[in-house]
mmCIF file of C-alpha atoms and ligand atoms in Angstrom:
data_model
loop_
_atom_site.group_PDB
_atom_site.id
_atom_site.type_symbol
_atom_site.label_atom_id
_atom_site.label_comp_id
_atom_site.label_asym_id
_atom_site.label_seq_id
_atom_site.Cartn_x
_atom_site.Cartn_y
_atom_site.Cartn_z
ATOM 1 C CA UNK A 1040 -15.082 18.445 -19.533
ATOM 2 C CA UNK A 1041 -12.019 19.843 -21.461
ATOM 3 C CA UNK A 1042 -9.033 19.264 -19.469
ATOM 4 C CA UNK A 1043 -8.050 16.550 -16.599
ATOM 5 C CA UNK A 1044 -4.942 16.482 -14.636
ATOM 6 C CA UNK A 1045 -3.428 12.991 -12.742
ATOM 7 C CA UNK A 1046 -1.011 12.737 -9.592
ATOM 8 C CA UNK A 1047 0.587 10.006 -7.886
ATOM 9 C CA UNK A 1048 0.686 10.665 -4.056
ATOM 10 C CA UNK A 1049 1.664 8.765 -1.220
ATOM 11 C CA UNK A 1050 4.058 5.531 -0.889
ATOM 12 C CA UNK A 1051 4.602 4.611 -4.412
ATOM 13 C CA UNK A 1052 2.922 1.091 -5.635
ATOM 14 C CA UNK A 1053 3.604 -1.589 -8.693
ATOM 15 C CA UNK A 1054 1.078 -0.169 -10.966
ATOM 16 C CA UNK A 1055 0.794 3.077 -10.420
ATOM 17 C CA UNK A 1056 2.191 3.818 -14.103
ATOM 18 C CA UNK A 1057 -0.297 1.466 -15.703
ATOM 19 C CA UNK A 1058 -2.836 3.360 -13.985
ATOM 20 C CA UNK A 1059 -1.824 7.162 -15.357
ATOM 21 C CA UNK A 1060 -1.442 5.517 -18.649
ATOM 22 C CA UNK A 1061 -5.602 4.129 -18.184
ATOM 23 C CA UNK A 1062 -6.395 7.030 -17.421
ATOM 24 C CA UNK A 1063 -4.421 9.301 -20.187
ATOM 25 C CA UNK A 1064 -5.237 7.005 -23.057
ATOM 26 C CA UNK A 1065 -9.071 6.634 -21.823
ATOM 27 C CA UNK A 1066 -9.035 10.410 -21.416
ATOM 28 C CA UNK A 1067 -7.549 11.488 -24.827
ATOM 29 C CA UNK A 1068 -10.530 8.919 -26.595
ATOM 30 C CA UNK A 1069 -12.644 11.752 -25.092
ATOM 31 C CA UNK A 1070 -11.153 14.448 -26.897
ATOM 32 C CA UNK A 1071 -9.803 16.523 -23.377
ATOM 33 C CA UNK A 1072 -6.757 17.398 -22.772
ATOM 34 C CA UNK A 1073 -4.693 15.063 -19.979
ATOM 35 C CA UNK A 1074 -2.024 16.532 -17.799
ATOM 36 C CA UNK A 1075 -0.026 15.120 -14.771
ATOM 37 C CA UNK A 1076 1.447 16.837 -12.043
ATOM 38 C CA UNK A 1077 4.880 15.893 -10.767
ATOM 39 C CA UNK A 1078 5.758 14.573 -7.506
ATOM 40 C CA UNK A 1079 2.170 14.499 -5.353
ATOM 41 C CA UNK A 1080 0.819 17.498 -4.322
ATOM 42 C CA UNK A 1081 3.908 19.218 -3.822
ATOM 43 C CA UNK A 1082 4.004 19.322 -7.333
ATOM 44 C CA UNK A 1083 0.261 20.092 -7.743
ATOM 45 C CA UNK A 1084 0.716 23.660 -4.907
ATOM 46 C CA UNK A 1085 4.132 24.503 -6.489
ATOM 47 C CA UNK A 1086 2.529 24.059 -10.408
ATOM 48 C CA UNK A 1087 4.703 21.249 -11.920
ATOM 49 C CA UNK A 1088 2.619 19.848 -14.681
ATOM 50 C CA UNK A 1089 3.202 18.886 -17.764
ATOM 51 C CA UNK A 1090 1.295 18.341 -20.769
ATOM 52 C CA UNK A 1091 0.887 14.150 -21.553
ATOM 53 C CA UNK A 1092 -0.209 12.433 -25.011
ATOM 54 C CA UNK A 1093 -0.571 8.952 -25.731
ATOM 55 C CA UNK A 1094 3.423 8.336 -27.069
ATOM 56 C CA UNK A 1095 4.563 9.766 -23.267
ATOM 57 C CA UNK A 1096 2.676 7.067 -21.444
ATOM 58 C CA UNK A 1097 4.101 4.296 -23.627
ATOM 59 C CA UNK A 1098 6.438 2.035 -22.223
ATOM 60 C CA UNK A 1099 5.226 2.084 -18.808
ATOM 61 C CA UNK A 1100 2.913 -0.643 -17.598
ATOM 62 C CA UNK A 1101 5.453 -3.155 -16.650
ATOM 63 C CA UNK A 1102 7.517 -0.252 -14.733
ATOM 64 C CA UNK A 1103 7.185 -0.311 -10.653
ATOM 65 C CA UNK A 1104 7.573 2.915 -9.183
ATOM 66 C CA UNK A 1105 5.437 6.064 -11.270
ATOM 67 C CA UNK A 1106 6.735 8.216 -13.705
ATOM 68 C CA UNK A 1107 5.453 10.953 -12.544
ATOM 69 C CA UNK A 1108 6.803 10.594 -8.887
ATOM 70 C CA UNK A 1109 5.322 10.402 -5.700
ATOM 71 C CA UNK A 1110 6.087 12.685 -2.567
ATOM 72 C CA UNK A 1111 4.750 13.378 1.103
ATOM 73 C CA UNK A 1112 3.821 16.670 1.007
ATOM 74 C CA UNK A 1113 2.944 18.308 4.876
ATOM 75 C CA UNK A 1114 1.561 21.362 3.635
ATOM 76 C CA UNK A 1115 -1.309 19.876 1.391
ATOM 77 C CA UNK A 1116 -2.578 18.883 5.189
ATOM 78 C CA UNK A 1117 -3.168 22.825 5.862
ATOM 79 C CA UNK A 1118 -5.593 25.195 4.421
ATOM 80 C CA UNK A 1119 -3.476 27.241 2.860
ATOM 81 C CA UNK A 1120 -1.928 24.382 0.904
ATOM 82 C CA UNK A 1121 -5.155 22.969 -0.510
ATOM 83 C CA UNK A 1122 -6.199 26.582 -1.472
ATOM 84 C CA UNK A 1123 -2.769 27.322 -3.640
ATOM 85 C CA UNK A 1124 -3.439 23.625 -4.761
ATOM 86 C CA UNK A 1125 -7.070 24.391 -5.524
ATOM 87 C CA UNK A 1126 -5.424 28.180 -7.090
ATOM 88 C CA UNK A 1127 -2.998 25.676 -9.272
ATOM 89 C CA UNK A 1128 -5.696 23.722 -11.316
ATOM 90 C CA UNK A 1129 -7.963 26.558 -12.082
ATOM 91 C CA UNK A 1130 -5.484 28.749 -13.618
ATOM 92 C CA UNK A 1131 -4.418 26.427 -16.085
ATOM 93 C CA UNK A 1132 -8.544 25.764 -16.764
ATOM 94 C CA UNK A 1133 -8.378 22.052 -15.305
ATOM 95 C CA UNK A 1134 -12.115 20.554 -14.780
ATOM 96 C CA UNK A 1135 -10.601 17.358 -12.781
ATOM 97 C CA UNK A 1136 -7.623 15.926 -10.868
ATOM 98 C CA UNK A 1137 -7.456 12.330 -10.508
ATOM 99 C CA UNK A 1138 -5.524 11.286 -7.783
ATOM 100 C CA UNK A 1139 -3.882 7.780 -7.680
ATOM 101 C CA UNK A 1140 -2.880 7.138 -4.288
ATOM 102 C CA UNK A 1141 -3.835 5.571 -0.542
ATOM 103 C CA UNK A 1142 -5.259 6.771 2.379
ATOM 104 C CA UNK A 1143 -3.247 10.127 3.433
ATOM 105 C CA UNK A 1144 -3.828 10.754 -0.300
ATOM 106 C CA UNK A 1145 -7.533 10.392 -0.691
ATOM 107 C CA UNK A 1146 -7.692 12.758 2.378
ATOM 108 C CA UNK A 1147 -6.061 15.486 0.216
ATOM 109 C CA UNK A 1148 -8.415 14.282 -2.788
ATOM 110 C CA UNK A 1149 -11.362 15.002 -0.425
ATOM 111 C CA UNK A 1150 -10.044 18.629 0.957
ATOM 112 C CA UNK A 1151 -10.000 19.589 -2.509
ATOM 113 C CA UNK A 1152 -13.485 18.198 -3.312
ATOM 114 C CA UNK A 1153 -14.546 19.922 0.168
ATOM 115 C CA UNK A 1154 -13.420 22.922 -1.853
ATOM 116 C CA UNK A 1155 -15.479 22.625 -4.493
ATOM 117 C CA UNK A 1156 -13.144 20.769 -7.118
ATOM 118 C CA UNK A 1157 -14.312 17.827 -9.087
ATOM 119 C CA UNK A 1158 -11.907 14.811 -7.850
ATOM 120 C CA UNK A 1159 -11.764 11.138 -8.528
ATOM 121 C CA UNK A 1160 -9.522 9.085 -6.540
ATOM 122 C CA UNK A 1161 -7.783 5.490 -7.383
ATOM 123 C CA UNK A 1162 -7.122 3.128 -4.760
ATOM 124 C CA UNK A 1163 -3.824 2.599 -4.289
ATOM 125 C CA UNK A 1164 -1.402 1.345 -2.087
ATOM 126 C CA UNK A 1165 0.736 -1.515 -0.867
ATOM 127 C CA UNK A 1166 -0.441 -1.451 2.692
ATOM 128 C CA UNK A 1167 -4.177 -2.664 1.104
ATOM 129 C CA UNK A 1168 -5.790 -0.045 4.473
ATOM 130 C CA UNK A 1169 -7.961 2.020 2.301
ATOM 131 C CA UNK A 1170 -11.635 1.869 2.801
ATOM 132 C CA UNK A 1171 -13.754 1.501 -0.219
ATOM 133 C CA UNK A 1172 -11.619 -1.196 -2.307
ATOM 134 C CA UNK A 1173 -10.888 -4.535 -1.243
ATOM 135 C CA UNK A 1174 -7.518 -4.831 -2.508
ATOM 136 C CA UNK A 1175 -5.323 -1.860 -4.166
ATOM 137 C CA UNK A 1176 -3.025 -1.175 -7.015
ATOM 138 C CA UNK A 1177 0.128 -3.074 -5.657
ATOM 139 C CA UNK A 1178 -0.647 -4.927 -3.220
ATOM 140 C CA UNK A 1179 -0.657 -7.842 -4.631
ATOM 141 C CA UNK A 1180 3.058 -7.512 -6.472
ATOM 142 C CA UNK A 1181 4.170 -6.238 -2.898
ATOM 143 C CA UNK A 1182 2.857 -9.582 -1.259
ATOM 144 C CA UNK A 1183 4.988 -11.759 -3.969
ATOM 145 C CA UNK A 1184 8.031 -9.852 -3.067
ATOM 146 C CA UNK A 1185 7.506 -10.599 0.154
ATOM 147 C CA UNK A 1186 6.750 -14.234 0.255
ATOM 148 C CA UNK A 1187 9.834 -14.956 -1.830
ATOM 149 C CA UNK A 1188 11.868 -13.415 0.380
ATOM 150 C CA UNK A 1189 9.843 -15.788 3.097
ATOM 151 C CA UNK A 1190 10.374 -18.499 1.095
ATOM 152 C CA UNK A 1191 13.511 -18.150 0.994
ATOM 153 C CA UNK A 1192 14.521 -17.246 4.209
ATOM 154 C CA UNK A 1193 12.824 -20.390 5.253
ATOM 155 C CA UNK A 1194 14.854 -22.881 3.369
ATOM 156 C CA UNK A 1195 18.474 -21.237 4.914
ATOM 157 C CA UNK A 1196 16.638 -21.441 8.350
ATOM 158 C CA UNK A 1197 15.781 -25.192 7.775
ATOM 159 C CA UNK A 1198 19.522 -25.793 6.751
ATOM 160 C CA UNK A 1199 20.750 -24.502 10.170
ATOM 161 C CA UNK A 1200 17.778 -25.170 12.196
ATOM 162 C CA UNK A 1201 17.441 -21.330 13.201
ATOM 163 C CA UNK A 1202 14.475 -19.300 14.327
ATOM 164 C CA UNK A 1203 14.397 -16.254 11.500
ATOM 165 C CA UNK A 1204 12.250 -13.392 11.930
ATOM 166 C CA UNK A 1205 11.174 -11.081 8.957
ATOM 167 C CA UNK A 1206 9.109 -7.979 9.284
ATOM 168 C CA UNK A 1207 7.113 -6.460 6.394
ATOM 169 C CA UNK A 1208 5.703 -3.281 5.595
ATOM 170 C CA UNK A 1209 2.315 -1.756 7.456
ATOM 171 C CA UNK A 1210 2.550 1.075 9.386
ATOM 172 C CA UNK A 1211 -0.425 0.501 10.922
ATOM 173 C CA UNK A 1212 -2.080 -2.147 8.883
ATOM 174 C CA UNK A 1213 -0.881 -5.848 9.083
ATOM 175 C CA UNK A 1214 -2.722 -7.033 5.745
ATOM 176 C CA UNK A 1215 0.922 -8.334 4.444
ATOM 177 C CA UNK A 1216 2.399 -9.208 7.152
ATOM 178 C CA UNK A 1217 -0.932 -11.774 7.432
ATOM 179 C CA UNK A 1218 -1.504 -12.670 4.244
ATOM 180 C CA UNK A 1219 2.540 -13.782 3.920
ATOM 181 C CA UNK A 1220 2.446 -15.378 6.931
ATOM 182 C CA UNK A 1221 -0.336 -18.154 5.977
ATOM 183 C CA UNK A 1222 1.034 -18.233 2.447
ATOM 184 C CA UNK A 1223 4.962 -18.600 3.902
ATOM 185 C CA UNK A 1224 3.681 -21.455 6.045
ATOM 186 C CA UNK A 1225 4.612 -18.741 9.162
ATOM 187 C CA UNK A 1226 5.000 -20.323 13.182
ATOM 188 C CA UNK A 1227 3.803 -16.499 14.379
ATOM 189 C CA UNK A 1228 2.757 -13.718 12.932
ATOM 190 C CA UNK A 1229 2.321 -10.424 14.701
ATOM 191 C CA UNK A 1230 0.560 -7.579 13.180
ATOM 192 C CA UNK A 1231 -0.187 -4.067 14.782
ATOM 193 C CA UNK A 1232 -4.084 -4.926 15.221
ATOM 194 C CA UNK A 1233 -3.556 -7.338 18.027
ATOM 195 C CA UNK A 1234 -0.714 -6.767 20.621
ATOM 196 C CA UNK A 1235 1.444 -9.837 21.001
ATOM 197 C CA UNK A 1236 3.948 -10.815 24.345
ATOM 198 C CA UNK A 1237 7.331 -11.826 22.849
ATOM 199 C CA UNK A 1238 6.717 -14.273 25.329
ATOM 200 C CA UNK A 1239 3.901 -15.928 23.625
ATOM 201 C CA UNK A 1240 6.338 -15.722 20.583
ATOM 202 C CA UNK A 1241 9.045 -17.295 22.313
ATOM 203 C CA UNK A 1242 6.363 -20.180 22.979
ATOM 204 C CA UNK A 1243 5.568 -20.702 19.232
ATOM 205 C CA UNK A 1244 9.456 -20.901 18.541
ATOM 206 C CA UNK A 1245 9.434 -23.335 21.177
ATOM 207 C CA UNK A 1246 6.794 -25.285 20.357
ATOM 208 C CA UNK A 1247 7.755 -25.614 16.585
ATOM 209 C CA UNK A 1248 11.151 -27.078 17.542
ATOM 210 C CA UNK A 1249 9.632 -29.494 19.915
ATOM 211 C CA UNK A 1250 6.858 -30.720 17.128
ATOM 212 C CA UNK A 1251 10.071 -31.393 14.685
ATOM 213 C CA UNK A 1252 10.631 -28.471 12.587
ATOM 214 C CA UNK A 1253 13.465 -27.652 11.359
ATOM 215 C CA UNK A 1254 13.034 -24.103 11.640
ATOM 216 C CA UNK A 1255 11.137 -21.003 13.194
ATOM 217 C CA UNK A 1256 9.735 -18.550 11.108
ATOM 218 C CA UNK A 1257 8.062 -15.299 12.875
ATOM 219 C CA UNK A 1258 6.396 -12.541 10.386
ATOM 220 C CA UNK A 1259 6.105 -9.064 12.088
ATOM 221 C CA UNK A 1260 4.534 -6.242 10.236
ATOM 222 C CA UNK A 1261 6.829 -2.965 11.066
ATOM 223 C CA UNK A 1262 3.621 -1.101 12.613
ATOM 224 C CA UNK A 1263 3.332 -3.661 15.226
ATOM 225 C CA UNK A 1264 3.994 -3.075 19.011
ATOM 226 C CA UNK A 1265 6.898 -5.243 19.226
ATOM 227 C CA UNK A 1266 8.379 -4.989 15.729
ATOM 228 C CA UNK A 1267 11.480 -6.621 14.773
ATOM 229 C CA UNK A 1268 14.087 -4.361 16.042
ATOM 230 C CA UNK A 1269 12.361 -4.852 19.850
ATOM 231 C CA UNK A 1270 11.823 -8.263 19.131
ATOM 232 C CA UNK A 1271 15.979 -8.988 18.573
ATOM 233 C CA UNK A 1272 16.301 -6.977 21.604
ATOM 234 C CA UNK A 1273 14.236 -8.796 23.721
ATOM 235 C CA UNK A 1274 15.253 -12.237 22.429
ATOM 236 C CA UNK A 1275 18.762 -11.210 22.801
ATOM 237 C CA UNK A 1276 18.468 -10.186 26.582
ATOM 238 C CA UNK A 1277 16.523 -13.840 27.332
ATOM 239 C CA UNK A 1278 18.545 -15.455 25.024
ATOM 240 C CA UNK A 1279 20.309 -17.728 27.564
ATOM 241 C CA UNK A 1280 16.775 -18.323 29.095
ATOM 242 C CA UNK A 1281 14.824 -19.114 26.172
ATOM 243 C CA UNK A 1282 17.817 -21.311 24.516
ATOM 244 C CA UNK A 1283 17.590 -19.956 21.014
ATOM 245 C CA UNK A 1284 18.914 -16.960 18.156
ATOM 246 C CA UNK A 1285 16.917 -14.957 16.415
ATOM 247 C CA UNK A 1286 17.509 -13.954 13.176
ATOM 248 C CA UNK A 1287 16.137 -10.892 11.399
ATOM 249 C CA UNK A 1288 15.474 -9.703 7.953
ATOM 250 C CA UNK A 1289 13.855 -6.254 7.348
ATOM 251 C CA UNK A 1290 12.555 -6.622 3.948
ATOM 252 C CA UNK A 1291 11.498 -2.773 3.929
ATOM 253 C CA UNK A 1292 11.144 -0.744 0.722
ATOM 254 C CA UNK A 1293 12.203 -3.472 -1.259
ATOM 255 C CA UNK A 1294 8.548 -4.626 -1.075
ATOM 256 C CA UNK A 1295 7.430 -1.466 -2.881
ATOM 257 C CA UNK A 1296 9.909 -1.525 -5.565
ATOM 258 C CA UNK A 1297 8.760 -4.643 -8.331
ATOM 259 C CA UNK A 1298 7.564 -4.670 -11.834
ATOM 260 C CA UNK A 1299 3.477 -5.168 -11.514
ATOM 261 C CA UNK A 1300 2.137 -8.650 -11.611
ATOM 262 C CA UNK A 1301 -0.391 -9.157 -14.015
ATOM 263 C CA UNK A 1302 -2.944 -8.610 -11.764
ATOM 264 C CA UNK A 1303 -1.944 -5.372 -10.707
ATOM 265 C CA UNK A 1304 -1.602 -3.902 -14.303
ATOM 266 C CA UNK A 1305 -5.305 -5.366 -14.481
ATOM 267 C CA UNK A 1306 -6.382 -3.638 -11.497
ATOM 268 C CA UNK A 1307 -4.709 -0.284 -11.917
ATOM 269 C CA UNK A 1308 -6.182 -0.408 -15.787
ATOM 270 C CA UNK A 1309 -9.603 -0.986 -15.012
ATOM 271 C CA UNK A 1310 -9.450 1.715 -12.372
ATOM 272 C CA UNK A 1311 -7.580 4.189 -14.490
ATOM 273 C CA UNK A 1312 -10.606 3.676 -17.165
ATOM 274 C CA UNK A 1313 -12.841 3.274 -14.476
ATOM 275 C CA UNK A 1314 -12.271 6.837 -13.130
ATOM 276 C CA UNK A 1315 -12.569 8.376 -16.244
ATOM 277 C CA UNK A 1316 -16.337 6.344 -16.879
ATOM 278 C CA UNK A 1317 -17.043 7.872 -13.393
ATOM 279 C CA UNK A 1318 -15.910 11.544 -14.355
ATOM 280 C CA UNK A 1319 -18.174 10.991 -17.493
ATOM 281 C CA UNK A 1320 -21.215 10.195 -15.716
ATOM 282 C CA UNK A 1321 -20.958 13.675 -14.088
ATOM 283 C CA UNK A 1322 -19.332 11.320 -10.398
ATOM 284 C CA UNK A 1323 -16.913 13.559 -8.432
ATOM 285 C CA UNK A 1324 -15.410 13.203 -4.889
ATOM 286 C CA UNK A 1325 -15.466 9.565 -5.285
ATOM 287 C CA UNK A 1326 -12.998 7.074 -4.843
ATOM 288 C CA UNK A 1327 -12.908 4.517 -7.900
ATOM 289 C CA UNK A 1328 -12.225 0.913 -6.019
ATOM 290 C CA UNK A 1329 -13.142 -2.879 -6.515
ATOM 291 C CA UNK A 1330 -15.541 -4.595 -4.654
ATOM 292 C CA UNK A 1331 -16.591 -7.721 -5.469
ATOM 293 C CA UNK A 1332 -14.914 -8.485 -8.638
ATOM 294 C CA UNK A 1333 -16.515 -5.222 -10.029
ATOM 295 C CA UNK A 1334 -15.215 -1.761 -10.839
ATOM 296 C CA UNK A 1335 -17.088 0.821 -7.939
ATOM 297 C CA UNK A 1336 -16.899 4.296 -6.810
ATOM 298 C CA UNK A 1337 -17.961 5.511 -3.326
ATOM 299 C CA UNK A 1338 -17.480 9.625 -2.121
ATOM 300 C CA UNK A 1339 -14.565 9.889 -0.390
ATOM 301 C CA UNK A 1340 -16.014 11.693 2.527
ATOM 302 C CA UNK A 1341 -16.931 8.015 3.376
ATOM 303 C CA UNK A 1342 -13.699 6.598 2.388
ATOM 304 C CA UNK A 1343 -11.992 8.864 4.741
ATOM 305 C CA UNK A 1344 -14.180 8.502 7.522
ATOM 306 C CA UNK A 1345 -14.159 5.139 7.692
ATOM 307 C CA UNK A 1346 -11.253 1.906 8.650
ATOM 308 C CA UNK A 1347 -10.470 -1.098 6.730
ATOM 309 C CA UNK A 1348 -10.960 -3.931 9.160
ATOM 310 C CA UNK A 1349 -8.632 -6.924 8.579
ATOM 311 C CA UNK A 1350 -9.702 -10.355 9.114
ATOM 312 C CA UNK A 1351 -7.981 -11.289 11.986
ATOM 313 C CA UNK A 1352 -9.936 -14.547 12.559
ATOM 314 C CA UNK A 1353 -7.231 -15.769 9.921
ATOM 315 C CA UNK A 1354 -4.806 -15.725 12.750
ATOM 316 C CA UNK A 1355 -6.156 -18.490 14.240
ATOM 317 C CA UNK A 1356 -6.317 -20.266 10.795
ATOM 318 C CA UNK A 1357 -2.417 -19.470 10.483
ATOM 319 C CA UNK A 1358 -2.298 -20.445 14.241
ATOM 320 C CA UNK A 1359 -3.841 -24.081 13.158
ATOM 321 C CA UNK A 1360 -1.934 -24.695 10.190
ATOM 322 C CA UNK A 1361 1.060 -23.898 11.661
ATOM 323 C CA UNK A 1362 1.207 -27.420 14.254
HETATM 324 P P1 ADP B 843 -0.654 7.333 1.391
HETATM 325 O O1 ADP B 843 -1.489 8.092 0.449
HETATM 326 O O2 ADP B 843 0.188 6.282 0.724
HETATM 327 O O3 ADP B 843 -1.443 6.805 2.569
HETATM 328 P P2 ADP B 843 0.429 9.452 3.137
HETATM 329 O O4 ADP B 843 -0.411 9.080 4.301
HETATM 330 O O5 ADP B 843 1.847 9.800 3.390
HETATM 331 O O6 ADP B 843 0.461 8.310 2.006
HETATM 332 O O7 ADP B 843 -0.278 10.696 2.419
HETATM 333 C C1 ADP B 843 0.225 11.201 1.207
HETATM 334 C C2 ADP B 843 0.016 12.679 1.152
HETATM 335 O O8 ADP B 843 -1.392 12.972 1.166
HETATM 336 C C3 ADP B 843 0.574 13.478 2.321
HETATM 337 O O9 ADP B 843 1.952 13.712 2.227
HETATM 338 C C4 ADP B 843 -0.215 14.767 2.187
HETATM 339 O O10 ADP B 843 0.284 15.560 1.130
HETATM 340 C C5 ADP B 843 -1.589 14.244 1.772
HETATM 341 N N1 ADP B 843 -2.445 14.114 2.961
HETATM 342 C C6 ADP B 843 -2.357 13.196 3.942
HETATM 343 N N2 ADP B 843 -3.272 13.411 4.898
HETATM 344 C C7 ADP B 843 -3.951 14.526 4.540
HETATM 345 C C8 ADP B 843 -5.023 15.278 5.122
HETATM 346 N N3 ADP B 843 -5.565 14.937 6.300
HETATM 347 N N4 ADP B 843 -5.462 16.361 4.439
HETATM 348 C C9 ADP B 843 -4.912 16.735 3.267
HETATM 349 N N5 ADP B 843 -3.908 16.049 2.671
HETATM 350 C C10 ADP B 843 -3.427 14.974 3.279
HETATM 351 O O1 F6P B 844 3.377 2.546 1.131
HETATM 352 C C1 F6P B 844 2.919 2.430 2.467
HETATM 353 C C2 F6P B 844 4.083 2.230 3.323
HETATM 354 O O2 F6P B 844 4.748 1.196 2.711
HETATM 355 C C3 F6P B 844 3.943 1.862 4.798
HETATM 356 O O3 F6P B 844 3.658 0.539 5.062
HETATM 357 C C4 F6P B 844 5.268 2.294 5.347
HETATM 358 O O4 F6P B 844 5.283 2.519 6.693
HETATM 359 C C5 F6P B 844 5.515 3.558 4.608
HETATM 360 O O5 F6P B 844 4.889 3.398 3.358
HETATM 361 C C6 F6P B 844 6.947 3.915 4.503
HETATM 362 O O6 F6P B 844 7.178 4.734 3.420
HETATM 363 P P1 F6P B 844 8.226 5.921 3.361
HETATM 364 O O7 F6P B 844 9.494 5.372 3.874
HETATM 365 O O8 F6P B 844 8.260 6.250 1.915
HETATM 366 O O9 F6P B 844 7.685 7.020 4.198
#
């Protein structure tokens, strides 16, 4: 192994910096050569990568965002993209790409190790939905975010005695919208896994007020049938019928945006170093993840075959505590 390469793909996540600087610095203690490619695999088919020592990775583990930038990239889904991509690393005489990114991403890390190219992957995302790590570089910054805006949102609802509705980010995953929920002391919580009747909603709202509360607070994740947006509209039409407002907050991208907690700058070093250990030990088409407290890898054509089940039991736990 002479030369590596590292790209950031995907939604960006807190951490994602300290986890290209991991994997430089643990690189360059090698002796190879460490590049990264701009901007995803748009960068990586169209060739933008640029050489990176140990001074150009400094100051960047308590940055959000990644240096390097991030992009959705459509044509790394075709052949023809992975094969200019795969064309891109061996003329400049790379031996590996490390790819730091979620589950869209690790499918492009696994097309290229389909190909034939020695890939390691690093768990990360925000919407904690990849298989093969049971939590992910940002997550865990992203859930703070949100449960301050929760928490605050709660004490201006208890002031007026309103119903406030905030919806989180999950496409199709409701791991924050959950995990915010319990920890924000939620009355609902509706999450793409399990369809939910604004009715039933409209019930907990009710019910809260009647037990005392001085408040309502209802956390939708964005990927969920009824997400916020339909939820105001429906409230709004029954309004007179179900004899309360509904406010909404869309906390959106703002969730994605933080400096890394400490535990995130953990995680996404230990992986960063942890990918490199794997591409030492001869590991490729892997994705580097933690399980159990401990640093793993597992081939990606297992991370991408399988789902990430969340523990909706805790729904009823949220459901309990909430009375
Ligand atoms: P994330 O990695 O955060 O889940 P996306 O799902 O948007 O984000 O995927 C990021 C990028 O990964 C896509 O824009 C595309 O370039 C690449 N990608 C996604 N799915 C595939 C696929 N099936 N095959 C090859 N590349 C893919
Ligand atoms: O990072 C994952 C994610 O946050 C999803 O939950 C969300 O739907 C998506 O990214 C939105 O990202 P963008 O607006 O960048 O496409």
């Amino acid at each position: 192994m002479n030369r590596i390469a590292v790209l950031t793909s995907g939604g960006d996540a807190p951490g994602m910096n300290a986890a290209i600087r991991a994997v430089v610095r643990t690189a360059l203690d090698q002796g190879w050569e460490t590049f990264g490619i701009r901007h995803g695999f748009a960068g990586l088919i169209g060739g933008d990568f640029i050489q990176l020592g140990r001074r150009d990775v400094g100051g960047i583990i308590q940055r959000g965002g990644t240096m390097l930038g991030s992009a959705r990239c459509p044509e790394m889904k075709t052949e023809e993209g992975q094969l200019k991509a795969l064309h891109q690393l061996r003329e400049r005489a790379v031996d590996a790409l490390v790819v730091i990114g979620g589950n869209g991403s690790q499918q492009g890390a696994h097309a290229l190790s389909q190909l034939g190219f020695s890939v390691v992957g690093i768990a990360s995302t925000i919407d904690n939905d990849l298989y093969g790590s049971e939590i992910t570089i940002g997550v865990d910054t992203a859930l703070n975010i949100a449960l301050e805006a929760i928490d605050r949102l709660k004490v201006t609802a208890s002031s007026h005695q309103r119903a406030f509705l905030i919806e989180t980010m999950g496409r199709n995953c409701g791991y924050i919208a959950l995990m915010t929920g319990i920890a924000g002391g939620a009355e609902a919580i509706v999450i793409p896994e399990i369809d939910t009747d604004p009715e039933v909603i409209a019930e907990d709202i009710r019910q809260a007020y009647e037990r005392g509360k001085p408040h309502a607070i209802v956390v939708v994740a964005e990927g969920a049938k009824y997400n916020a947006e339909e939820l105001v509209k429906y409230f709004k039409e029954h309004q007179e019928r179900l004899g309360f407002d509904l406010r909404a907050t869309t906390l959106g991208h703002v969730q994605r945006g933080g400096a890394p907690g400490v535990f995130d700058r953990m995680l996404a070093t230990r992986l960063g170093a942890g990918a490199v250990e794997a591409l030492l030990r001869g590991e490729e088409g892997v994705l580097v993840g933690l399980q159990k407290g401990e640093i793993t890898t597992l081939s990606l054509s297992e991370v991408v075959s399988k789902e990430k089940a969340l523990d909706v039991t805790l729904l009823d736990l949220a459901r309990a505590l909430a009375q």
